[in-house]
PDB file as gemmi writes it, atoms N, CA and C in Angstrom:
CRYST1    1.000    1.000    1.000  90.00  90.00  90.00 P 1                      
ATOM      1  N   UNK A   1    -154.769 -30.196   7.930  1.00  0.00           N  
ATOM      2  CA  UNK A   1    -154.165 -30.549   6.664  1.00  0.00           C  
ATOM      3  C   UNK A   1    -152.846 -29.789   6.527  1.00  0.00           C  
ATOM      4  N   UNK A   2    -151.791 -30.470   6.104  1.00  0.00           N  
ATOM      5  CA  UNK A   2    -150.500 -29.784   5.968  1.00  0.00           C  
ATOM      6  C   UNK A   2    -150.556 -28.713   4.877  1.00  0.00           C  
ATOM      7  N   UNK A   3    -149.673 -27.713   4.976  1.00  0.00           N  
ATOM      8  CA  UNK A   3    -149.680 -26.651   3.970  1.00  0.00           C  
ATOM      9  C   UNK A   3    -149.304 -27.209   2.593  1.00  0.00           C  
ATOM     10  N   UNK A   4    -149.828 -26.565   1.572  1.00  0.00           N  
ATOM     11  CA  UNK A   4    -149.533 -26.965   0.192  1.00  0.00           C  
ATOM     12  C   UNK A   4    -148.361 -26.137  -0.310  1.00  0.00           C  
ATOM     13  N   UNK A   5    -147.213 -26.703  -0.294  1.00  0.00           N  
ATOM     14  CA  UNK A   5    -146.013 -25.974  -0.697  1.00  0.00           C  
ATOM     15  C   UNK A   5    -146.025 -25.702  -2.195  1.00  0.00           C  
ATOM     16  N   UNK A   6    -145.815 -24.440  -2.553  1.00  0.00           N  
ATOM     17  CA  UNK A   6    -145.724 -24.059  -3.954  1.00  0.00           C  
ATOM     18  C   UNK A   6    -147.041 -23.973  -4.689  1.00  0.00           C  
ATOM     19  N   UNK A   7    -148.156 -24.129  -3.998  1.00  0.00           N  
ATOM     20  CA  UNK A   7    -149.465 -24.139  -4.660  1.00  0.00           C  
ATOM     21  C   UNK A   7    -150.230 -22.823  -4.520  1.00  0.00           C  
ATOM     22  N   UNK A   8    -149.677 -21.864  -3.786  1.00  0.00           N  
ATOM     23  CA  UNK A   8    -150.393 -20.604  -3.573  1.00  0.00           C  
ATOM     24  C   UNK A   8    -150.803 -19.912  -4.873  1.00  0.00           C  
ATOM     25  N   UNK A   9    -149.920 -19.802  -5.885  1.00  0.00           N  
ATOM     26  CA  UNK A   9    -150.335 -19.139  -7.124  1.00  0.00           C  
ATOM     27  C   UNK A   9    -151.507 -19.858  -7.807  1.00  0.00           C  
ATOM     28  N   UNK A  10    -151.494 -21.183  -7.796  1.00  0.00           N  
ATOM     29  CA  UNK A  10    -152.584 -21.947  -8.391  1.00  0.00           C  
ATOM     30  C   UNK A  10    -153.883 -21.731  -7.623  1.00  0.00           C  
ATOM     31  N   UNK A  11    -153.804 -21.808  -6.315  1.00  0.00           N  
ATOM     32  CA  UNK A  11    -154.995 -21.613  -5.483  1.00  0.00           C  
ATOM     33  C   UNK A  11    -155.551 -20.200  -5.690  1.00  0.00           C  
ATOM     34  N   UNK A  12    -154.677 -19.225  -5.786  1.00  0.00           N  
ATOM     35  CA  UNK A  12    -155.098 -17.845  -6.027  1.00  0.00           C  
ATOM     36  C   UNK A  12    -155.814 -17.714  -7.373  1.00  0.00           C  
ATOM     37  N   UNK A  13    -155.261 -18.334  -8.422  1.00  0.00           N  
ATOM     38  CA  UNK A  13    -155.901 -18.277  -9.752  1.00  0.00           C  
ATOM     39  C   UNK A  13    -157.280 -18.917  -9.730  1.00  0.00           C  
ATOM     40  N   UNK A  14    -157.389 -20.071  -9.101  1.00  0.00           N  
ATOM     41  CA  UNK A  14    -158.685 -20.751  -9.026  1.00  0.00           C  
ATOM     42  C   UNK A  14    -159.659 -19.911  -8.212  1.00  0.00           C  
ATOM     43  N   UNK A  15    -159.196 -19.347  -7.112  1.00  0.00           N  
ATOM     44  CA  UNK A  15    -160.052 -18.512  -6.263  1.00  0.00           C  
ATOM     45  C   UNK A  15    -160.636 -17.345  -7.057  1.00  0.00           C  
ATOM     46  N   UNK A  16    -159.846 -16.742  -7.933  1.00  0.00           N  
ATOM     47  CA  UNK A  16    -160.336 -15.624  -8.748  1.00  0.00           C  
ATOM     48  C   UNK A  16    -161.342 -16.076  -9.805  1.00  0.00           C  
ATOM     49  N   UNK A  17    -161.312 -17.336 -10.180  1.00  0.00           N  
ATOM     50  CA  UNK A  17    -162.264 -17.865 -11.160  1.00  0.00           C  
ATOM     51  C   UNK A  17    -163.613 -18.192 -10.535  1.00  0.00           C  
ATOM     52  N   UNK A  18    -163.664 -18.234  -9.217  1.00  0.00           N  
ATOM     53  CA  UNK A  18    -164.905 -18.598  -8.529  1.00  0.00           C  
ATOM     54  C   UNK A  18    -165.826 -17.385  -8.404  1.00  0.00           C  
ATOM     55  N   UNK A  19    -166.402 -17.015  -9.502  1.00  0.00           N  
ATOM     56  CA  UNK A  19    -167.385 -15.938  -9.534  1.00  0.00           C  
ATOM     57  C   UNK A  19    -168.767 -16.586  -9.502  1.00  0.00           C  
ATOM     58  N   UNK A  20    -169.823 -15.828  -9.178  1.00  0.00           N  
ATOM     59  CA  UNK A  20    -171.160 -16.439  -9.144  1.00  0.00           C  
ATOM     60  C   UNK A  20    -171.468 -17.205 -10.435  1.00  0.00           C  
ATOM     61  N   UNK A  21    -172.039 -18.345 -10.267  1.00  0.00           N  
ATOM     62  CA  UNK A  21    -172.468 -19.238 -11.344  1.00  0.00           C  
ATOM     63  C   UNK A  21    -171.319 -19.865 -12.116  1.00  0.00           C  
ATOM     64  N   UNK A  22    -170.091 -19.753 -11.622  1.00  0.00           N  
ATOM     65  CA  UNK A  22    -168.943 -20.364 -12.293  1.00  0.00           C  
ATOM     66  C   UNK A  22    -168.856 -21.831 -11.928  1.00  0.00           C  
ATOM     67  N   UNK A  23    -168.325 -22.589 -12.853  1.00  0.00           N  
ATOM     68  CA  UNK A  23    -168.052 -23.999 -12.595  1.00  0.00           C  
ATOM     69  C   UNK A  23    -166.571 -24.204 -12.905  1.00  0.00           C  
ATOM     70  N   UNK A  24    -165.815 -24.586 -11.900  1.00  0.00           N  
ATOM     71  CA  UNK A  24    -164.390 -24.832 -12.056  1.00  0.00           C  
ATOM     72  C   UNK A  24    -164.163 -26.315 -11.813  1.00  0.00           C  
ATOM     73  N   UNK A  25    -163.461 -26.965 -12.725  1.00  0.00           N  
ATOM     74  CA  UNK A  25    -163.217 -28.395 -12.626  1.00  0.00           C  
ATOM     75  C   UNK A  25    -161.716 -28.635 -12.519  1.00  0.00           C  
ATOM     76  N   UNK A  26    -161.321 -29.353 -11.486  1.00  0.00           N  
ATOM     77  CA  UNK A  26    -159.921 -29.751 -11.321  1.00  0.00           C  
ATOM     78  C   UNK A  26    -159.804 -31.194 -11.792  1.00  0.00           C  
ATOM     79  N   UNK A  27    -158.977 -31.433 -12.782  1.00  0.00           N  
ATOM     80  CA  UNK A  27    -158.802 -32.782 -13.311  1.00  0.00           C  
ATOM     81  C   UNK A  27    -157.327 -33.149 -13.296  1.00  0.00           C  
ATOM     82  N   UNK A  28    -157.068 -34.426 -13.240  1.00  0.00           N  
ATOM     83  CA  UNK A  28    -155.695 -34.918 -13.285  1.00  0.00           C  
ATOM     84  C   UNK A  28    -155.632 -36.288 -12.658  1.00  0.00           C  
ATOM     85  N   UNK A  29    -154.488 -36.921 -12.788  1.00  0.00           N  
ATOM     86  CA  UNK A  29    -154.334 -38.255 -12.205  1.00  0.00           C  
ATOM     87  C   UNK A  29    -154.441 -38.228 -10.682  1.00  0.00           C  
ATOM     88  N   UNK A  30    -154.798 -39.363 -10.127  1.00  0.00           N  
ATOM     89  CA  UNK A  30    -154.900 -39.471  -8.682  1.00  0.00           C  
ATOM     90  C   UNK A  30    -153.588 -39.154  -7.990  1.00  0.00           C  
ATOM     91  N   UNK A  31    -153.689 -38.487  -6.845  1.00  0.00           N  
ATOM     92  CA  UNK A  31    -152.509 -38.248  -6.029  1.00  0.00           C  
ATOM     93  C   UNK A  31    -151.759 -36.962  -6.296  1.00  0.00           C  
ATOM     94  N   UNK A  32    -152.270 -36.100  -7.200  1.00  0.00           N  
ATOM     95  CA  UNK A  32    -151.524 -34.866  -7.501  1.00  0.00           C  
ATOM     96  C   UNK A  32    -151.961 -33.679  -6.653  1.00  0.00           C  
ATOM     97  N   UNK A  33    -153.001 -33.865  -5.821  1.00  0.00           N  
ATOM     98  CA  UNK A  33    -153.376 -32.807  -4.889  1.00  0.00           C  
ATOM     99  C   UNK A  33    -154.668 -32.070  -5.192  1.00  0.00           C  
ATOM    100  N   UNK A  34    -155.527 -32.616  -6.059  1.00  0.00           N  
ATOM    101  CA  UNK A  34    -156.780 -31.935  -6.389  1.00  0.00           C  
ATOM    102  C   UNK A  34    -157.652 -31.729  -5.147  1.00  0.00           C  
ATOM    103  N   UNK A  35    -157.771 -32.759  -4.334  1.00  0.00           N  
ATOM    104  CA  UNK A  35    -158.594 -32.663  -3.122  1.00  0.00           C  
ATOM    105  C   UNK A  35    -157.978 -31.679  -2.136  1.00  0.00           C  
ATOM    106  N   UNK A  36    -156.674 -31.684  -2.002  1.00  0.00           N  
ATOM    107  CA  UNK A  36    -156.003 -30.741  -1.097  1.00  0.00           C  
ATOM    108  C   UNK A  36    -156.219 -29.300  -1.557  1.00  0.00           C  
ATOM    109  N   UNK A  37    -156.150 -29.077  -2.853  1.00  0.00           N  
ATOM    110  CA  UNK A  37    -156.403 -27.735  -3.387  1.00  0.00           C  
ATOM    111  C   UNK A  37    -157.843 -27.321  -3.107  1.00  0.00           C  
ATOM    112  N   UNK A  38    -158.777 -28.238  -3.288  1.00  0.00           N  
ATOM    113  CA  UNK A  38    -160.183 -27.929  -3.007  1.00  0.00           C  
ATOM    114  C   UNK A  38    -160.377 -27.549  -1.543  1.00  0.00           C  
ATOM    115  N   UNK A  39    -159.739 -28.284  -0.639  1.00  0.00           N  
ATOM    116  CA  UNK A  39    -159.837 -27.947   0.791  1.00  0.00           C  
ATOM    117  C   UNK A  39    -159.210 -26.583   1.073  1.00  0.00           C  
ATOM    118  N   UNK A  40    -158.108 -26.273   0.403  1.00  0.00           N  
ATOM    119  CA  UNK A  40    -157.473 -24.962   0.583  1.00  0.00           C  
ATOM    120  C   UNK A  40    -158.403 -23.845   0.109  1.00  0.00           C  
ATOM    121  N   UNK A  41    -159.142 -24.085  -0.954  1.00  0.00           N  
ATOM    122  CA  UNK A  41    -160.110 -23.087  -1.423  1.00  0.00           C  
ATOM    123  C   UNK A  41    -161.233 -22.894  -0.403  1.00  0.00           C  
ATOM    124  N   UNK A  42    -161.653 -23.993   0.212  1.00  0.00           N  
ATOM    125  CA  UNK A  42    -162.707 -23.892   1.229  1.00  0.00           C  
ATOM    126  C   UNK A  42    -162.201 -23.206   2.495  1.00  0.00           C  
ATOM    127  N   UNK A  43    -160.897 -23.156   2.690  1.00  0.00           N  
ATOM    128  CA  UNK A  43    -160.346 -22.384   3.809  1.00  0.00           C  
ATOM    129  C   UNK A  43    -160.489 -20.885   3.545  1.00  0.00           C  
ATOM    130  N   UNK A  44    -160.604 -20.496   2.284  1.00  0.00           N  
ATOM    131  CA  UNK A  44    -160.711 -19.083   1.896  1.00  0.00           C  
ATOM    132  C   UNK A  44    -162.153 -18.609   1.754  1.00  0.00           C  
ATOM    133  N   UNK A  45    -163.048 -19.523   1.425  1.00  0.00           N  
ATOM    134  CA  UNK A  45    -164.433 -19.161   1.115  1.00  0.00           C  
ATOM    135  C   UNK A  45    -165.393 -20.097   1.837  1.00  0.00           C  
ATOM    136  N   UNK A  46    -166.579 -19.601   2.155  1.00  0.00           N  
ATOM    137  CA  UNK A  46    -167.563 -20.507   2.759  1.00  0.00           C  
ATOM    138  C   UNK A  46    -168.012 -21.537   1.723  1.00  0.00           C  
ATOM    139  N   UNK A  47    -168.160 -22.751   2.156  1.00  0.00           N  
ATOM    140  CA  UNK A  47    -168.586 -23.774   1.224  1.00  0.00           C  
ATOM    141  C   UNK A  47    -168.775 -25.117   1.876  1.00  0.00           C  
ATOM    142  N   UNK A  48    -169.086 -26.092   1.041  1.00  0.00           N  
ATOM    143  CA  UNK A  48    -169.301 -27.457   1.505  1.00  0.00           C  
ATOM    144  C   UNK A  48    -168.480 -28.407   0.649  1.00  0.00           C  
ATOM    145  N   UNK A  49    -168.057 -29.500   1.256  1.00  0.00           N  
ATOM    146  CA  UNK A  49    -167.284 -30.532   0.581  1.00  0.00           C  
ATOM    147  C   UNK A  49    -168.141 -31.780   0.496  1.00  0.00           C  
ATOM    148  N   UNK A  50    -168.368 -32.261  -0.723  1.00  0.00           N  
ATOM    149  CA  UNK A  50    -169.185 -33.449  -0.948  1.00  0.00           C  
ATOM    150  C   UNK A  50    -168.269 -34.550  -1.483  1.00  0.00           C  
ATOM    151  N   UNK A  51    -168.041 -35.569  -0.675  1.00  0.00           N  
ATOM    152  CA  UNK A  51    -167.162 -36.672  -1.056  1.00  0.00           C  
ATOM    153  C   UNK A  51    -168.008 -37.795  -1.643  1.00  0.00           C  
ATOM    154  N   UNK A  52    -167.808 -38.080  -2.922  1.00  0.00           N  
ATOM    155  CA  UNK A  52    -168.585 -39.118  -3.593  1.00  0.00           C  
ATOM    156  C   UNK A  52    -167.801 -40.416  -3.779  1.00  0.00           C  
ATOM    157  N   UNK A  53    -166.740 -40.587  -3.009  1.00  0.00           N  
ATOM    158  CA  UNK A  53    -165.918 -41.787  -3.142  1.00  0.00           C  
ATOM    159  C   UNK A  53    -166.754 -43.065  -3.046  1.00  0.00           C  
ATOM    160  N   UNK A  54    -167.713 -43.098  -2.138  1.00  0.00           N  
ATOM    161  CA  UNK A  54    -168.515 -44.302  -1.930  1.00  0.00           C  
ATOM    162  C   UNK A  54    -169.763 -44.356  -2.812  1.00  0.00           C  
ATOM    163  N   UNK A  55    -170.028 -43.317  -3.579  1.00  0.00           N  
ATOM    164  CA  UNK A  55    -171.242 -43.284  -4.412  1.00  0.00           C  
ATOM    165  C   UNK A  55    -171.098 -44.213  -5.608  1.00  0.00           C  
ATOM    166  N   UNK A  56    -172.161 -44.954  -5.888  1.00  0.00           N  
ATOM    167  CA  UNK A  56    -172.121 -45.852  -7.039  1.00  0.00           C  
ATOM    168  C   UNK A  56    -173.313 -45.659  -7.967  1.00  0.00           C  
ATOM    169  N   UNK A  57    -174.239 -44.791  -7.573  1.00  0.00           N  
ATOM    170  CA  UNK A  57    -175.404 -44.519  -8.411  1.00  0.00           C  
ATOM    171  C   UNK A  57    -175.928 -43.120  -8.106  1.00  0.00           C  
ATOM    172  N   UNK A  58    -176.779 -42.630  -8.977  1.00  0.00           N  
ATOM    173  CA  UNK A  58    -177.281 -41.260  -8.868  1.00  0.00           C  
ATOM    174  C   UNK A  58    -177.932 -40.982  -7.512  1.00  0.00           C  
ATOM    175  N   UNK A  59    -178.650 -41.927  -6.966  1.00  0.00           N  
ATOM    176  CA  UNK A  59    -179.332 -41.711  -5.679  1.00  0.00           C  
ATOM    177  C   UNK A  59    -178.323 -41.371  -4.578  1.00  0.00           C  
ATOM    178  N   UNK A  60    -177.140 -41.962  -4.637  1.00  0.00           N  
ATOM    179  CA  UNK A  60    -176.109 -41.651  -3.638  1.00  0.00           C  
ATOM    180  C   UNK A  60    -175.616 -40.214  -3.801  1.00  0.00           C  
ATOM    181  N   UNK A  61    -175.532 -39.772  -5.054  1.00  0.00           N  
ATOM    182  CA  UNK A  61    -175.114 -38.393  -5.322  1.00  0.00           C  
ATOM    183  C   UNK A  61    -176.123 -37.429  -4.731  1.00  0.00           C  
ATOM    184  N   UNK A  62    -177.390 -37.657  -4.998  1.00  0.00           N  
ATOM    185  CA  UNK A  62    -178.442 -36.749  -4.505  1.00  0.00           C  
ATOM    186  C   UNK A  62    -178.441 -36.716  -2.986  1.00  0.00           C  
ATOM    187  N   UNK A  63    -178.269 -37.877  -2.348  1.00  0.00           N  
ATOM    188  CA  UNK A  63    -178.264 -37.913  -0.889  1.00  0.00           C  
ATOM    189  C   UNK A  63    -177.069 -37.166  -0.316  1.00  0.00           C  
ATOM    190  N   UNK A  64    -175.893 -37.352  -0.905  1.00  0.00           N  
ATOM    191  CA  UNK A  64    -174.691 -36.672  -0.417  1.00  0.00           C  
ATOM    192  C   UNK A  64    -174.816 -35.155  -0.578  1.00  0.00           C  
ATOM    193  N   UNK A  65    -175.317 -34.707  -1.723  1.00  0.00           N  
ATOM    194  CA  UNK A  65    -175.523 -33.267  -1.935  1.00  0.00           C  
ATOM    195  C   UNK A  65    -176.573 -32.719  -0.981  1.00  0.00           C  
ATOM    196  N   UNK A  66    -177.650 -33.453  -0.818  1.00  0.00           N  
ATOM    197  CA  UNK A  66    -178.715 -33.038   0.095  1.00  0.00           C  
ATOM    198  C   UNK A  66    -178.175 -32.877   1.515  1.00  0.00           C  
ATOM    199  N   UNK A  67    -177.405 -33.842   1.971  1.00  0.00           N  
ATOM    200  CA  UNK A  67    -176.824 -33.774   3.313  1.00  0.00           C  
ATOM    201  C   UNK A  67    -175.890 -32.575   3.454  1.00  0.00           C  
ATOM    202  N   UNK A  68    -175.026 -32.370   2.453  1.00  0.00           N  
ATOM    203  CA  UNK A  68    -174.045 -31.277   2.525  1.00  0.00           C  
ATOM    204  C   UNK A  68    -174.704 -29.908   2.503  1.00  0.00           C  
ATOM    205  N   UNK A  69    -175.775 -29.779   1.721  1.00  0.00           N  
ATOM    206  CA  UNK A  69    -176.443 -28.488   1.581  1.00  0.00           C  
ATOM    207  C   UNK A  69    -177.543 -28.268   2.616  1.00  0.00           C  
ATOM    208  N   UNK A  70    -177.850 -29.303   3.371  1.00  0.00           N  
ATOM    209  CA  UNK A  70    -178.931 -29.186   4.349  1.00  0.00           C  
ATOM    210  C   UNK A  70    -180.275 -28.978   3.685  1.00  0.00           C  
ATOM    211  N   UNK A  71    -180.462 -29.640   2.548  1.00  0.00           N  
ATOM    212  CA  UNK A  71    -181.683 -29.466   1.771  1.00  0.00           C  
ATOM    213  C   UNK A  71    -182.477 -30.759   1.766  1.00  0.00           C  
ATOM    214  N   UNK A  72    -183.747 -30.648   2.103  1.00  0.00           N  
ATOM    215  CA  UNK A  72    -184.621 -31.801   1.970  1.00  0.00           C  
ATOM    216  C   UNK A  72    -184.960 -31.952   0.493  1.00  0.00           C  
ATOM    217  N   UNK A  73    -184.863 -33.162  -0.004  1.00  0.00           N  
ATOM    218  CA  UNK A  73    -185.107 -33.402  -1.424  1.00  0.00           C  
ATOM    219  C   UNK A  73    -186.293 -34.332  -1.573  1.00  0.00           C  
ATOM    220  N   UNK A  74    -187.308 -33.886  -2.316  1.00  0.00           N  
ATOM    221  CA  UNK A  74    -188.463 -34.753  -2.541  1.00  0.00           C  
ATOM    222  C   UNK A  74    -188.066 -35.955  -3.402  1.00  0.00           C  
ATOM    223  N   UNK A  75    -188.849 -37.010  -3.331  1.00  0.00           N  
ATOM    224  CA  UNK A  75    -188.550 -38.227  -4.076  1.00  0.00           C  
ATOM    225  C   UNK A  75    -188.539 -38.046  -5.581  1.00  0.00           C  
ATOM    226  N   UNK A  76    -189.407 -37.167  -6.093  1.00  0.00           N  
ATOM    227  CA  UNK A  76    -189.450 -36.976  -7.544  1.00  0.00           C  
ATOM    228  C   UNK A  76    -188.572 -35.792  -7.944  1.00  0.00           C  
ATOM    229  N   UNK A  77    -187.793 -35.969  -8.981  1.00  0.00           N  
ATOM    230  CA  UNK A  77    -186.912 -34.929  -9.522  1.00  0.00           C  
ATOM    231  C   UNK A  77    -185.860 -34.395  -8.536  1.00  0.00           C  
ATOM    232  N   UNK A  78    -185.122 -35.258  -7.863  1.00  0.00           N  
ATOM    233  CA  UNK A  78    -184.090 -34.744  -6.946  1.00  0.00           C  
ATOM    234  C   UNK A  78    -183.011 -33.963  -7.683  1.00  0.00           C  
ATOM    235  N   UNK A  79    -182.701 -34.364  -8.912  1.00  0.00           N  
ATOM    236  CA  UNK A  79    -181.647 -33.661  -9.655  1.00  0.00           C  
ATOM    237  C   UNK A  79    -182.034 -32.216  -9.920  1.00  0.00           C  
ATOM    238  N   UNK A  80    -183.287 -31.968 -10.278  1.00  0.00           N  
ATOM    239  CA  UNK A  80    -183.734 -30.596 -10.555  1.00  0.00           C  
ATOM    240  C   UNK A  80    -183.728 -29.752  -9.284  1.00  0.00           C  
ATOM    241  N   UNK A  81    -184.200 -30.321  -8.179  1.00  0.00           N  
ATOM    242  CA  UNK A  81    -184.242 -29.595  -6.907  1.00  0.00           C  
ATOM    243  C   UNK A  81    -182.830 -29.235  -6.457  1.00  0.00           C  
ATOM    244  N   UNK A  82    -181.921 -30.199  -6.508  1.00  0.00           N  
ATOM    245  CA  UNK A  82    -180.551 -29.946  -6.057  1.00  0.00           C  
ATOM    246  C   UNK A  82    -179.792 -29.039  -7.015  1.00  0.00           C  
ATOM    247  N   UNK A  83    -180.049 -29.154  -8.305  1.00  0.00           N  
ATOM    248  CA  UNK A  83    -179.398 -28.260  -9.272  1.00  0.00           C  
ATOM    249  C   UNK A  83    -179.787 -26.814  -8.985  1.00  0.00           C  
ATOM    250  N   UNK A  84    -181.063 -26.578  -8.674  1.00  0.00           N  
ATOM    251  CA  UNK A  84    -181.503 -25.216  -8.314  1.00  0.00           C  
ATOM    252  C   UNK A  84    -180.836 -24.757  -7.021  1.00  0.00           C  
ATOM    253  N   UNK A  85    -180.734 -25.655  -6.057  1.00  0.00           N  
ATOM    254  CA  UNK A  85    -180.125 -25.306  -4.773  1.00  0.00           C  
ATOM    255  C   UNK A  85    -178.645 -24.948  -4.941  1.00  0.00           C  
ATOM    256  N   UNK A  86    -177.932 -25.743  -5.723  1.00  0.00           N  
ATOM    257  CA  UNK A  86    -176.513 -25.466  -5.968  1.00  0.00           C  
ATOM    258  C   UNK A  86    -176.363 -24.155  -6.731  1.00  0.00           C  
ATOM    259  N   UNK A  87    -177.228 -23.926  -7.720  1.00  0.00           N  
ATOM    260  CA  UNK A  87    -177.134 -22.718  -8.546  1.00  0.00           C  
ATOM    261  C   UNK A  87    -177.431 -21.448  -7.763  1.00  0.00           C  
ATOM    262  N   UNK A  88    -178.200 -21.556  -6.689  1.00  0.00           N  
ATOM    263  CA  UNK A  88    -178.606 -20.358  -5.953  1.00  0.00           C  
ATOM    264  C   UNK A  88    -177.853 -20.159  -4.637  1.00  0.00           C  
ATOM    265  N   UNK A  89    -176.973 -21.071  -4.298  1.00  0.00           N  
ATOM    266  CA  UNK A  89    -176.224 -20.902  -3.050  1.00  0.00           C  
ATOM    267  C   UNK A  89    -175.085 -19.914  -3.255  1.00  0.00           C  
ATOM    268  N   UNK A  90    -174.738 -19.213  -2.197  1.00  0.00           N  
ATOM    269  CA  UNK A  90    -173.600 -18.295  -2.274  1.00  0.00           C  
ATOM    270  C   UNK A  90    -172.330 -18.972  -1.749  1.00  0.00           C  
ATOM    271  N   UNK A  91    -172.430 -20.263  -1.487  1.00  0.00           N  
ATOM    272  CA  UNK A  91    -171.282 -21.028  -0.992  1.00  0.00           C  
ATOM    273  C   UNK A  91    -170.638 -21.796  -2.140  1.00  0.00           C  
ATOM    274  N   UNK A  92    -169.362 -22.075  -1.990  1.00  0.00           N  
ATOM    275  CA  UNK A  92    -168.662 -22.933  -2.935  1.00  0.00           C  
ATOM    276  C   UNK A  92    -169.083 -24.369  -2.645  1.00  0.00           C  
ATOM    277  N   UNK A  93    -169.425 -25.105  -3.686  1.00  0.00           N  
ATOM    278  CA  UNK A  93    -169.788 -26.511  -3.541  1.00  0.00           C  
ATOM    279  C   UNK A  93    -168.700 -27.329  -4.239  1.00  0.00           C  
ATOM    280  N   UNK A  94    -167.933 -28.056  -3.456  1.00  0.00           N  
ATOM    281  CA  UNK A  94    -166.882 -28.917  -3.992  1.00  0.00           C  
ATOM    282  C   UNK A  94    -167.435 -30.337  -4.045  1.00  0.00           C  
ATOM    283  N   UNK A  95    -167.409 -30.907  -5.232  1.00  0.00           N  
ATOM    284  CA  UNK A  95    -167.835 -32.295  -5.416  1.00  0.00           C  
ATOM    285  C   UNK A  95    -166.585 -33.087  -5.771  1.00  0.00           C  
ATOM    286  N   UNK A  96    -166.195 -33.993  -4.885  1.00  0.00           N  
ATOM    287  CA  UNK A  96    -164.939 -34.727  -5.052  1.00  0.00           C  
ATOM    288  C   UNK A  96    -165.215 -36.190  -5.388  1.00  0.00           C  
ATOM    289  N   UNK A  97    -164.335 -36.767  -6.193  1.00  0.00           N  
ATOM    290  CA  UNK A  97    -164.383 -38.183  -6.551  1.00  0.00           C  
ATOM    291  C   UNK A  97    -165.685 -38.556  -7.257  1.00  0.00           C  
ATOM    292  N   UNK A  98    -166.039 -37.780  -8.266  1.00  0.00           N  
ATOM    293  CA  UNK A  98    -167.298 -37.989  -8.980  1.00  0.00           C  
ATOM    294  C   UNK A  98    -167.141 -38.823 -10.238  1.00  0.00           C  
ATOM    295  N   UNK A  99    -165.939 -39.297 -10.524  1.00  0.00           N  
ATOM    296  CA  UNK A  99    -165.723 -39.960 -11.803  1.00  0.00           C  
ATOM    297  C   UNK A  99    -166.592 -41.201 -12.025  1.00  0.00           C  
ATOM    298  N   UNK A 100    -166.932 -41.923 -10.954  1.00  0.00           N  
ATOM    299  CA  UNK A 100    -167.726 -43.141 -11.123  1.00  0.00           C  
ATOM    300  C   UNK A 100    -169.223 -42.854 -11.258  1.00  0.00           C  
ATOM    301  N   UNK A 101    -169.627 -41.624 -11.006  1.00  0.00           N  
ATOM    302  CA  UNK A 101    -171.041 -41.237 -11.138  1.00  0.00           C  
ATOM    303  C   UNK A 101    -171.151 -39.960 -11.972  1.00  0.00           C  
ATOM    304  N   UNK A 102    -170.266 -39.826 -12.939  1.00  0.00           N  
ATOM    305  CA  UNK A 102    -170.160 -38.603 -13.730  1.00  0.00           C  
ATOM    306  C   UNK A 102    -171.472 -38.187 -14.376  1.00  0.00           C  
ATOM    307  N   UNK A 103    -172.224 -39.123 -14.914  1.00  0.00           N  
ATOM    308  CA  UNK A 103    -173.478 -38.763 -15.573  1.00  0.00           C  
ATOM    309  C   UNK A 103    -174.449 -38.078 -14.614  1.00  0.00           C  
ATOM    310  N   UNK A 104    -174.418 -38.450 -13.361  1.00  0.00           N  
ATOM    311  CA  UNK A 104    -175.331 -37.850 -12.376  1.00  0.00           C  
ATOM    312  C   UNK A 104    -174.942 -36.443 -11.993  1.00  0.00           C  
ATOM    313  N   UNK A 105    -173.653 -36.099 -12.052  1.00  0.00           N  
ATOM    314  CA  UNK A 105    -173.217 -34.778 -11.592  1.00  0.00           C  
ATOM    315  C   UNK A 105    -173.053 -33.760 -12.727  1.00  0.00           C  
ATOM    316  N   UNK A 106    -173.173 -34.194 -13.962  1.00  0.00           N  
ATOM    317  CA  UNK A 106    -173.013 -33.268 -15.076  1.00  0.00           C  
ATOM    318  C   UNK A 106    -174.206 -32.346 -15.211  1.00  0.00           C  
TER     319      UNK A 106                                                      
END                                                                             
């Protein structure tokens, strides 16, 4: 990925906000570099990138998170199992392109 010119101060500020149990949300119009910033953060910290571009329902969200985290998810209550897994991981979990399945990721 090409370097992000002029974004170091922003990336540094976001990196400092990533304390245990923190939730940081990058919002803005398409094409301004949110995904690139997320990848730059993952270059600094261990983590996983979950791309939900193709997700159209909650089941797709659970499967993508399960795959990224390497977690087997039982058929009943996948949201609760994955929420616990995300809350207890020491890795950064980046969830990208979640706008079409927002209710599932909240």
